[in-house]
mmCIF file of C-alpha atoms and ligand atoms in Angstrom:
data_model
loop_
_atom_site.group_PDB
_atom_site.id
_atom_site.type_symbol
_atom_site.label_atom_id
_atom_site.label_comp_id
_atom_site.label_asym_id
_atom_site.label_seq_id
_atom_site.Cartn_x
_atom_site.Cartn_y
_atom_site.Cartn_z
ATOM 1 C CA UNK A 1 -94.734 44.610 -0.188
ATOM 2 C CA UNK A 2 -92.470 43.233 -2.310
ATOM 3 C CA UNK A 3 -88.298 45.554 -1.869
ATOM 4 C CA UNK A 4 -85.458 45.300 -4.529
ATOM 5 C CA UNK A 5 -82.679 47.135 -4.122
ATOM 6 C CA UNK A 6 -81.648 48.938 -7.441
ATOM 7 C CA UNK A 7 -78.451 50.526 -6.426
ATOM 8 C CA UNK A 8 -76.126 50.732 -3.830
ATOM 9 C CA UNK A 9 -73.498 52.961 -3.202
ATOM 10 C CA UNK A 10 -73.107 55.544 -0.418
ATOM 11 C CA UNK A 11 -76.883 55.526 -0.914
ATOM 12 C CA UNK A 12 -79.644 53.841 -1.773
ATOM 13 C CA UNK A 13 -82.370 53.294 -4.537
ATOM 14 C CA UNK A 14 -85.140 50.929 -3.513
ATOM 15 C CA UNK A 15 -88.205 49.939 -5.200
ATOM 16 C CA UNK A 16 -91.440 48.712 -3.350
ATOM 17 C CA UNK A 17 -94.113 47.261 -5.206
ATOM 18 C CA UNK A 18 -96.189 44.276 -5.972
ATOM 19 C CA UNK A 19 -98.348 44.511 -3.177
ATOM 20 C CA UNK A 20 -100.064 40.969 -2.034
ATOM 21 C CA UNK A 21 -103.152 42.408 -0.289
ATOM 22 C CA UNK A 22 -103.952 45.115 -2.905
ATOM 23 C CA UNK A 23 -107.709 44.891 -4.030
ATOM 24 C CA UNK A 24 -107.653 43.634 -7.708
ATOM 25 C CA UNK A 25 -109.227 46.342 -9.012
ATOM 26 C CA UNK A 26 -106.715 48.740 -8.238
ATOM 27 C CA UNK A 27 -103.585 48.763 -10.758
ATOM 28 C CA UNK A 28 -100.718 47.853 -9.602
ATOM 29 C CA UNK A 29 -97.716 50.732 -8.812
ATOM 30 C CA UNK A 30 -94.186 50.404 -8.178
ATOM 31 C CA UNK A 31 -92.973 53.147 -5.328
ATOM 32 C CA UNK A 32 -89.495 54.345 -5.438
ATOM 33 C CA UNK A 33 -86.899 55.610 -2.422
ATOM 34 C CA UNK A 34 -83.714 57.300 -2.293
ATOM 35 C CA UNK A 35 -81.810 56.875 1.665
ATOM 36 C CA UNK A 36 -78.955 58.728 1.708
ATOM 37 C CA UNK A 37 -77.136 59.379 4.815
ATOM 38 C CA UNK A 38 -79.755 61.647 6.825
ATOM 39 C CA UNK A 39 -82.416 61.906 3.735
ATOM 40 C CA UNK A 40 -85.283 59.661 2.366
ATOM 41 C CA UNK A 41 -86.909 60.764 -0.750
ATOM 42 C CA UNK A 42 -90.123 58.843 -1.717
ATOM 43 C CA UNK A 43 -91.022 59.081 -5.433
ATOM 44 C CA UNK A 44 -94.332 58.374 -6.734
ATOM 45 C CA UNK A 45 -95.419 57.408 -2.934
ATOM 46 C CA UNK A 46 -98.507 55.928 -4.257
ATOM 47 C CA UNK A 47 -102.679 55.483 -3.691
ATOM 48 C CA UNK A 48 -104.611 56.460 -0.227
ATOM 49 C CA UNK A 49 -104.812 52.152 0.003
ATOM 50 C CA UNK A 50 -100.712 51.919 -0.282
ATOM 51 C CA UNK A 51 -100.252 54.597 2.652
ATOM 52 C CA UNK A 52 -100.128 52.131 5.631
ATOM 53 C CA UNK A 53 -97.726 49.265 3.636
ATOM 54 C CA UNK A 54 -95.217 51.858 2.512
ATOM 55 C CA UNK A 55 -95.004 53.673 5.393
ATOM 56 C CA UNK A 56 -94.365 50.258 7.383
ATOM 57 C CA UNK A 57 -92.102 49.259 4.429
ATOM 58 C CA UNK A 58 -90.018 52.427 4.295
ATOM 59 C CA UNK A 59 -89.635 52.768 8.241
ATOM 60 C CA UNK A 60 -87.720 49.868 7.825
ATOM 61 C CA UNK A 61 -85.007 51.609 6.183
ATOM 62 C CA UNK A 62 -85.378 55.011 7.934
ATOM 63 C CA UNK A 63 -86.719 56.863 10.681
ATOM 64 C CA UNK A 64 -89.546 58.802 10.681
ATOM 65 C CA UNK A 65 -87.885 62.219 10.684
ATOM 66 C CA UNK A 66 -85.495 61.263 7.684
ATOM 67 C CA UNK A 67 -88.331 60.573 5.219
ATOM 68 C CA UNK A 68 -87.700 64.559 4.776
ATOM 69 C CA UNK A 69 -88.872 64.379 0.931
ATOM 70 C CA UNK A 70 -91.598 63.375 -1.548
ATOM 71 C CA UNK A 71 -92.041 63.623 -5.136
ATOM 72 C CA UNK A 72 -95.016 62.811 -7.632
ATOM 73 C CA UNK A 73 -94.247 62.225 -11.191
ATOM 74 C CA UNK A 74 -98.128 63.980 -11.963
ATOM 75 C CA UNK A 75 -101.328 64.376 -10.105
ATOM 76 C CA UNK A 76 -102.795 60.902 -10.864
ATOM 77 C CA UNK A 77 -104.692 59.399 -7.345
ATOM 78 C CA UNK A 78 -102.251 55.961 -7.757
ATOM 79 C CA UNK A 79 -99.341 58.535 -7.688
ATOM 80 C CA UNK A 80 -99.961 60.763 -4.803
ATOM 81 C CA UNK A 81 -103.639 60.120 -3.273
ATOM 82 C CA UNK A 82 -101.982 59.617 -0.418
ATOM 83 C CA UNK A 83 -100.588 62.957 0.093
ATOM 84 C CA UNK A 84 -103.232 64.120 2.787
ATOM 85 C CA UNK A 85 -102.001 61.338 5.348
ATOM 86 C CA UNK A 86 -98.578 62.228 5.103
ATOM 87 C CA UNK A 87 -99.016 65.405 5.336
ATOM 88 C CA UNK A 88 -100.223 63.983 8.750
ATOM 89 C CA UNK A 89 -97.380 61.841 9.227
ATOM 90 C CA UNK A 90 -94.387 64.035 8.037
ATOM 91 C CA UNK A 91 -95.602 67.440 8.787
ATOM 92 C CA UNK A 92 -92.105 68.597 8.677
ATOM 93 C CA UNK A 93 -91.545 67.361 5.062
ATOM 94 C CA UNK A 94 -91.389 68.549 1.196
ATOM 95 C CA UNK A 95 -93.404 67.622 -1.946
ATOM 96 C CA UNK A 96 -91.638 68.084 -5.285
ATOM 97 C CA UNK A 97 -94.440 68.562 -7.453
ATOM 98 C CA UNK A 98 -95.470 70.226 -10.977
ATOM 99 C CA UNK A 99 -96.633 74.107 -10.443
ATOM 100 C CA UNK A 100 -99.111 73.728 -12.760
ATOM 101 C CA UNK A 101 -100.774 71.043 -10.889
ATOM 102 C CA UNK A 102 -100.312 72.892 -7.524
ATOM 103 C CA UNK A 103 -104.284 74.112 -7.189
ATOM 104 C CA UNK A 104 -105.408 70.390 -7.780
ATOM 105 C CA UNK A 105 -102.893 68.351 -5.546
ATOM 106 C CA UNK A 106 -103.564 70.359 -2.498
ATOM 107 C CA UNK A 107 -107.670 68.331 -2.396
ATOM 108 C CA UNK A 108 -105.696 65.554 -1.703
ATOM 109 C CA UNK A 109 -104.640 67.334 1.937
ATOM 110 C CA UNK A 110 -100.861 69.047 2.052
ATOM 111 C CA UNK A 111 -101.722 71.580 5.041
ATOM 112 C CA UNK A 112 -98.225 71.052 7.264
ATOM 113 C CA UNK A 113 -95.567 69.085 4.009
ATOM 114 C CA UNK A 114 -94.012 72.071 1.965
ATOM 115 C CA UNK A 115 -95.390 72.445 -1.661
ATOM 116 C CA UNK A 116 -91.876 73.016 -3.643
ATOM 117 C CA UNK A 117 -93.170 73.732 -6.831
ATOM 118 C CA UNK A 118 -91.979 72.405 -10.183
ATOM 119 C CA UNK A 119 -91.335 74.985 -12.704
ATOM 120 C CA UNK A 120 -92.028 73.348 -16.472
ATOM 121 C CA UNK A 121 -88.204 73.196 -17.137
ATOM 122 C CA UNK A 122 -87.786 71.170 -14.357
ATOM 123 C CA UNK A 123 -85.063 71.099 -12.198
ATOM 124 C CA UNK A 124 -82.960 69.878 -8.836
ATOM 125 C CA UNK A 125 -83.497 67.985 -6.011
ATOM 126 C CA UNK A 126 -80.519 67.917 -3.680
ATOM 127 C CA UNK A 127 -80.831 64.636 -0.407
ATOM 128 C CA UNK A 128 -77.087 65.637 1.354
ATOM 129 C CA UNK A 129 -74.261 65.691 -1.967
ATOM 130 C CA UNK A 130 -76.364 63.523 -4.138
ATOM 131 C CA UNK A 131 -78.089 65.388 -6.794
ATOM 132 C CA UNK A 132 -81.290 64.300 -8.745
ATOM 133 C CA UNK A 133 -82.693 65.872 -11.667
ATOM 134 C CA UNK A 134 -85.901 66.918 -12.425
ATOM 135 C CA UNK A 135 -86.711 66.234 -16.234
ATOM 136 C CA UNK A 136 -89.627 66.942 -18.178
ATOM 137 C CA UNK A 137 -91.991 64.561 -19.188
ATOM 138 C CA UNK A 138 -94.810 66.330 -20.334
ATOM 139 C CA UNK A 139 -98.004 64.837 -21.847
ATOM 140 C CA UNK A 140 -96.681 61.680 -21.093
ATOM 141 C CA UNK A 141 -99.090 61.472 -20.004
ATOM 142 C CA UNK A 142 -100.012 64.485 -17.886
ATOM 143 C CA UNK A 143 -99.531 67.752 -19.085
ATOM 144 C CA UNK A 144 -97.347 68.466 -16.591
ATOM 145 C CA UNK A 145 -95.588 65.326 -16.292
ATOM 146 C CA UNK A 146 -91.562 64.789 -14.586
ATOM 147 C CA UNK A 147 -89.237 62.040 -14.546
ATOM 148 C CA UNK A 148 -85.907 62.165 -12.081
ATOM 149 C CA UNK A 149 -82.552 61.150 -13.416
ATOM 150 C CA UNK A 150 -79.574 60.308 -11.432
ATOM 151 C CA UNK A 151 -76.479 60.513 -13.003
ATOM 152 C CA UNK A 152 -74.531 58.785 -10.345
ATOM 153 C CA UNK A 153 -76.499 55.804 -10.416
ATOM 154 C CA UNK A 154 -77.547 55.975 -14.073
ATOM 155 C CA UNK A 155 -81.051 55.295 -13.338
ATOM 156 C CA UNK A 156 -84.345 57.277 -14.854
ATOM 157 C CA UNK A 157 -87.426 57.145 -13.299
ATOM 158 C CA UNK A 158 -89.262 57.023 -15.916
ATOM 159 C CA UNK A 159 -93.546 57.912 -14.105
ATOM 160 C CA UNK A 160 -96.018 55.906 -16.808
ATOM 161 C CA UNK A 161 -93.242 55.910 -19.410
ATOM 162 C CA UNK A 162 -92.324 52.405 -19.726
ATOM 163 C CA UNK A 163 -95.387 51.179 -18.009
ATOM 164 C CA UNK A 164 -96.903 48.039 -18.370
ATOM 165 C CA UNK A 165 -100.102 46.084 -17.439
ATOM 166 C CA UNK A 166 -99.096 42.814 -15.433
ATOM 167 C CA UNK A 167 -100.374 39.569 -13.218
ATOM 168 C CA UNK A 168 -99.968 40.116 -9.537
ATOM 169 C CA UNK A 169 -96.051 38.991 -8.433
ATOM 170 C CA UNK A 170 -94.572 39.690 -11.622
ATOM 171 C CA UNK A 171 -91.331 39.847 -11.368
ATOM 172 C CA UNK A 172 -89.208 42.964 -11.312
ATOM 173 C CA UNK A 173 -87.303 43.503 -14.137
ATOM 174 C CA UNK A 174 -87.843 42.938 -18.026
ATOM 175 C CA UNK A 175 -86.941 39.205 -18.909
ATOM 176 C CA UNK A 176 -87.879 38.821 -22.847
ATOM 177 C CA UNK A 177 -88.421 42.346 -23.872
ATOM 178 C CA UNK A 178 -90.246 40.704 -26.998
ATOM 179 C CA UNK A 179 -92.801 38.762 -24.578
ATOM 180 C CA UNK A 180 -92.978 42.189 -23.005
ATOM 181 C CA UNK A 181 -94.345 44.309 -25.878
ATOM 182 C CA UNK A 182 -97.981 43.081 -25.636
ATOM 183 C CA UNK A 183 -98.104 44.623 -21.597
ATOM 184 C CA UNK A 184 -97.294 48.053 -22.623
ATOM 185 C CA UNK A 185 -98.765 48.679 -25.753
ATOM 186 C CA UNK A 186 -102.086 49.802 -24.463
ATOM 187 C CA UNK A 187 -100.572 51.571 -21.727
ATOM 188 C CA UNK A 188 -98.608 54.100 -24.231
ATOM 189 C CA UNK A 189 -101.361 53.698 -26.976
ATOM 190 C CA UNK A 190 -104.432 55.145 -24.629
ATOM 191 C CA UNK A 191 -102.660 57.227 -22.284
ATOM 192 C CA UNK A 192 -100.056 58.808 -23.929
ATOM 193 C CA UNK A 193 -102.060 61.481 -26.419
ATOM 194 C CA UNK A 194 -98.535 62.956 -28.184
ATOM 195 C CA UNK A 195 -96.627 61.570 -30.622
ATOM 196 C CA UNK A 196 -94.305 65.065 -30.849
ATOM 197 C CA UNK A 197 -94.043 64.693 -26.851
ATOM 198 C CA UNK A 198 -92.894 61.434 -27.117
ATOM 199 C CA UNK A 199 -90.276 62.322 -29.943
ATOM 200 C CA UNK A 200 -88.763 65.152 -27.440
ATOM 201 C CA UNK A 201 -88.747 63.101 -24.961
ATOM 202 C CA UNK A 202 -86.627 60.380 -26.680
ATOM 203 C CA UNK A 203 -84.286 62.574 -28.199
ATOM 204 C CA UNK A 204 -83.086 63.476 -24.836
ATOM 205 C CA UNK A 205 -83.047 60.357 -22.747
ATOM 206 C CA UNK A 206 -81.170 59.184 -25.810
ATOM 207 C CA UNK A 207 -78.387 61.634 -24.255
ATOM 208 C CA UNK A 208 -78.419 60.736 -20.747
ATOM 209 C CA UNK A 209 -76.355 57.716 -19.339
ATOM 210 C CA UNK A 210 -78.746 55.446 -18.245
ATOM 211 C CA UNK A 211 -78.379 51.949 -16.949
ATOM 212 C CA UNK A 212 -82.123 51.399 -16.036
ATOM 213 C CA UNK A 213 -85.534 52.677 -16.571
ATOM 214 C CA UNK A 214 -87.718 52.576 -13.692
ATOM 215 C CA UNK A 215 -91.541 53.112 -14.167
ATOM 216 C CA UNK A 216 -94.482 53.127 -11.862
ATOM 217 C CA UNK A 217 -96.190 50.522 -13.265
ATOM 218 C CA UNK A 218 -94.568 47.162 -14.786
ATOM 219 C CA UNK A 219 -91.116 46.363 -14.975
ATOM 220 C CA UNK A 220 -88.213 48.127 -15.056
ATOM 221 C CA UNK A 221 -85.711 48.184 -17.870
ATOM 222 C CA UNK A 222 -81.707 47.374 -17.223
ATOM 223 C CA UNK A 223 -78.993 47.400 -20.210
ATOM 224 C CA UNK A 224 -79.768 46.944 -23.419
ATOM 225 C CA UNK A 225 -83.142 46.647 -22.537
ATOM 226 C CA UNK A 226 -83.322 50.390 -22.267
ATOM 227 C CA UNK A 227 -82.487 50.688 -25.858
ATOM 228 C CA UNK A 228 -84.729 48.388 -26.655
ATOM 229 C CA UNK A 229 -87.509 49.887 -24.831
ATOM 230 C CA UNK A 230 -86.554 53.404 -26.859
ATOM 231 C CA UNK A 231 -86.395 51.811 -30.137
ATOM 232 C CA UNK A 232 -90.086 50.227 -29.732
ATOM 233 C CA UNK A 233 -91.505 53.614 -28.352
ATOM 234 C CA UNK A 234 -89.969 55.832 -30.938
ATOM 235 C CA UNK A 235 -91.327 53.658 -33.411
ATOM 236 C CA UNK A 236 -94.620 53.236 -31.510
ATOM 237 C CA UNK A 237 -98.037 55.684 -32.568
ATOM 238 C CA UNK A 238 -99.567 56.985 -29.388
ATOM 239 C CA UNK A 239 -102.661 58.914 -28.994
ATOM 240 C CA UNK A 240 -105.182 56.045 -30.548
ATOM 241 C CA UNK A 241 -108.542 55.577 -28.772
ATOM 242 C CA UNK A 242 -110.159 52.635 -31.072
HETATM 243 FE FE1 FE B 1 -100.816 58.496 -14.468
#
């Protein structure tokens, strides 16, 4: 398992991903973690198949009783499939996850982990004094769909929004955003059924301060890359199934 660190301050962001050993048939995902001082929260902790390399990957950065909280963007399997084995490993921790999609999440296992339950308007996640927002993504492509912003570190994790389709070791970040185009545009065009959604949605990330865009799939998006990934989307018609 591939670890860049994204920021660095008085905590941490860390993305995992790019997995050597996973089974080509399964798409890639990009797993995100917050340390701060006493707190981990994982975001998007990934497929049933992932649970064994992040958990090895992320007790390198943190003991087991200060991975205290999870989050999944929706109720896709690659996002939180997972979720019944660490409910056996962290039976002391939270899930962040959409209300709506409460009733469905729970098959995957969450018998001891603490449903906190997203409200559509979103809201807070508080690891010691940092503060991460809860935005709201939805139909992008769930229905009840959330991204989480940081202020602080000015990044947006972004869930499918931003995704792309790539080779195995791909690198990390968004080189040639105009080589890039061609590895997202079915992701947005198939999966994303709203154009209106979409519009929302970039009218207010357009007002947030952000230095990257981090999605779960692909690469992420630093500087004027973000822009440029906004531009193309805005301009892009999603919902198209031919
Ligand atoms: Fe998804």
């Amino acid at each position: 398992m591939k670890m860049t660190k994204i920021y660095e301050g008085s905590y941490q962001w860390i993305m995992y991903g790019r997995d050597p050993n996973k089974p080509d048939k399964i798409i890639d995902t990009n797993q995100y973690l917050v340390r701060t001082a006493k707190r981990c929260l994982l975001i998007d902790p990934g497929g049933v198949e992932l649970f064994a390399p992040m958990l090895a990957a992320v007790l390198h950065h943190a003991p087991v009783d200060e991975i205290t909280d999870l989050f999944a963007s929706h109720q896709d399997p690659d996002i939180i499939s997972s979720l019944g084995l660490w409910d056996q490993a962290l039976p002391h921790a939270r899930l962040h996850a959409s209300a709506l999609w409460e009733g469905f999440l729970r098959h995957f296992g969450c018998d001891s982990i603490e449903y906190v339950a997203i409200p559509d308007n979103g809201g807070v996640i508080s690891l010691d004094s940092v503060e991460l927002q809860i935005i709201p993504a939805h139909y992008l492509h769930s229905s009840a769909n959330f991204n989480i912003y940081d202020p602080h570190a000015k990044i947006l994790f972004s869930g499918d929004i931003g995704a792309a389709l790539e080779a195995p070791g791909a690198p990390v970040f968004v080189e040639n955003f105009e080589n890039h185009i061609e590895k997202m545009r079915f992701f947005h065009q198939r999966w994303m059924p709203s154009n209106q959604a979409k519009r929302v949605w970039i009218e207010k990330v357009r007002r947030l301060d952000v230095d990257i865009i981090a999605p779960q799939h692909g690469r992420m998006f630093k500087g004027d890359d973000v822009k440029r990934f906004l531009d193309w989307f805005e301009a892009l018609q999603v919902g198209i199934a031919v």
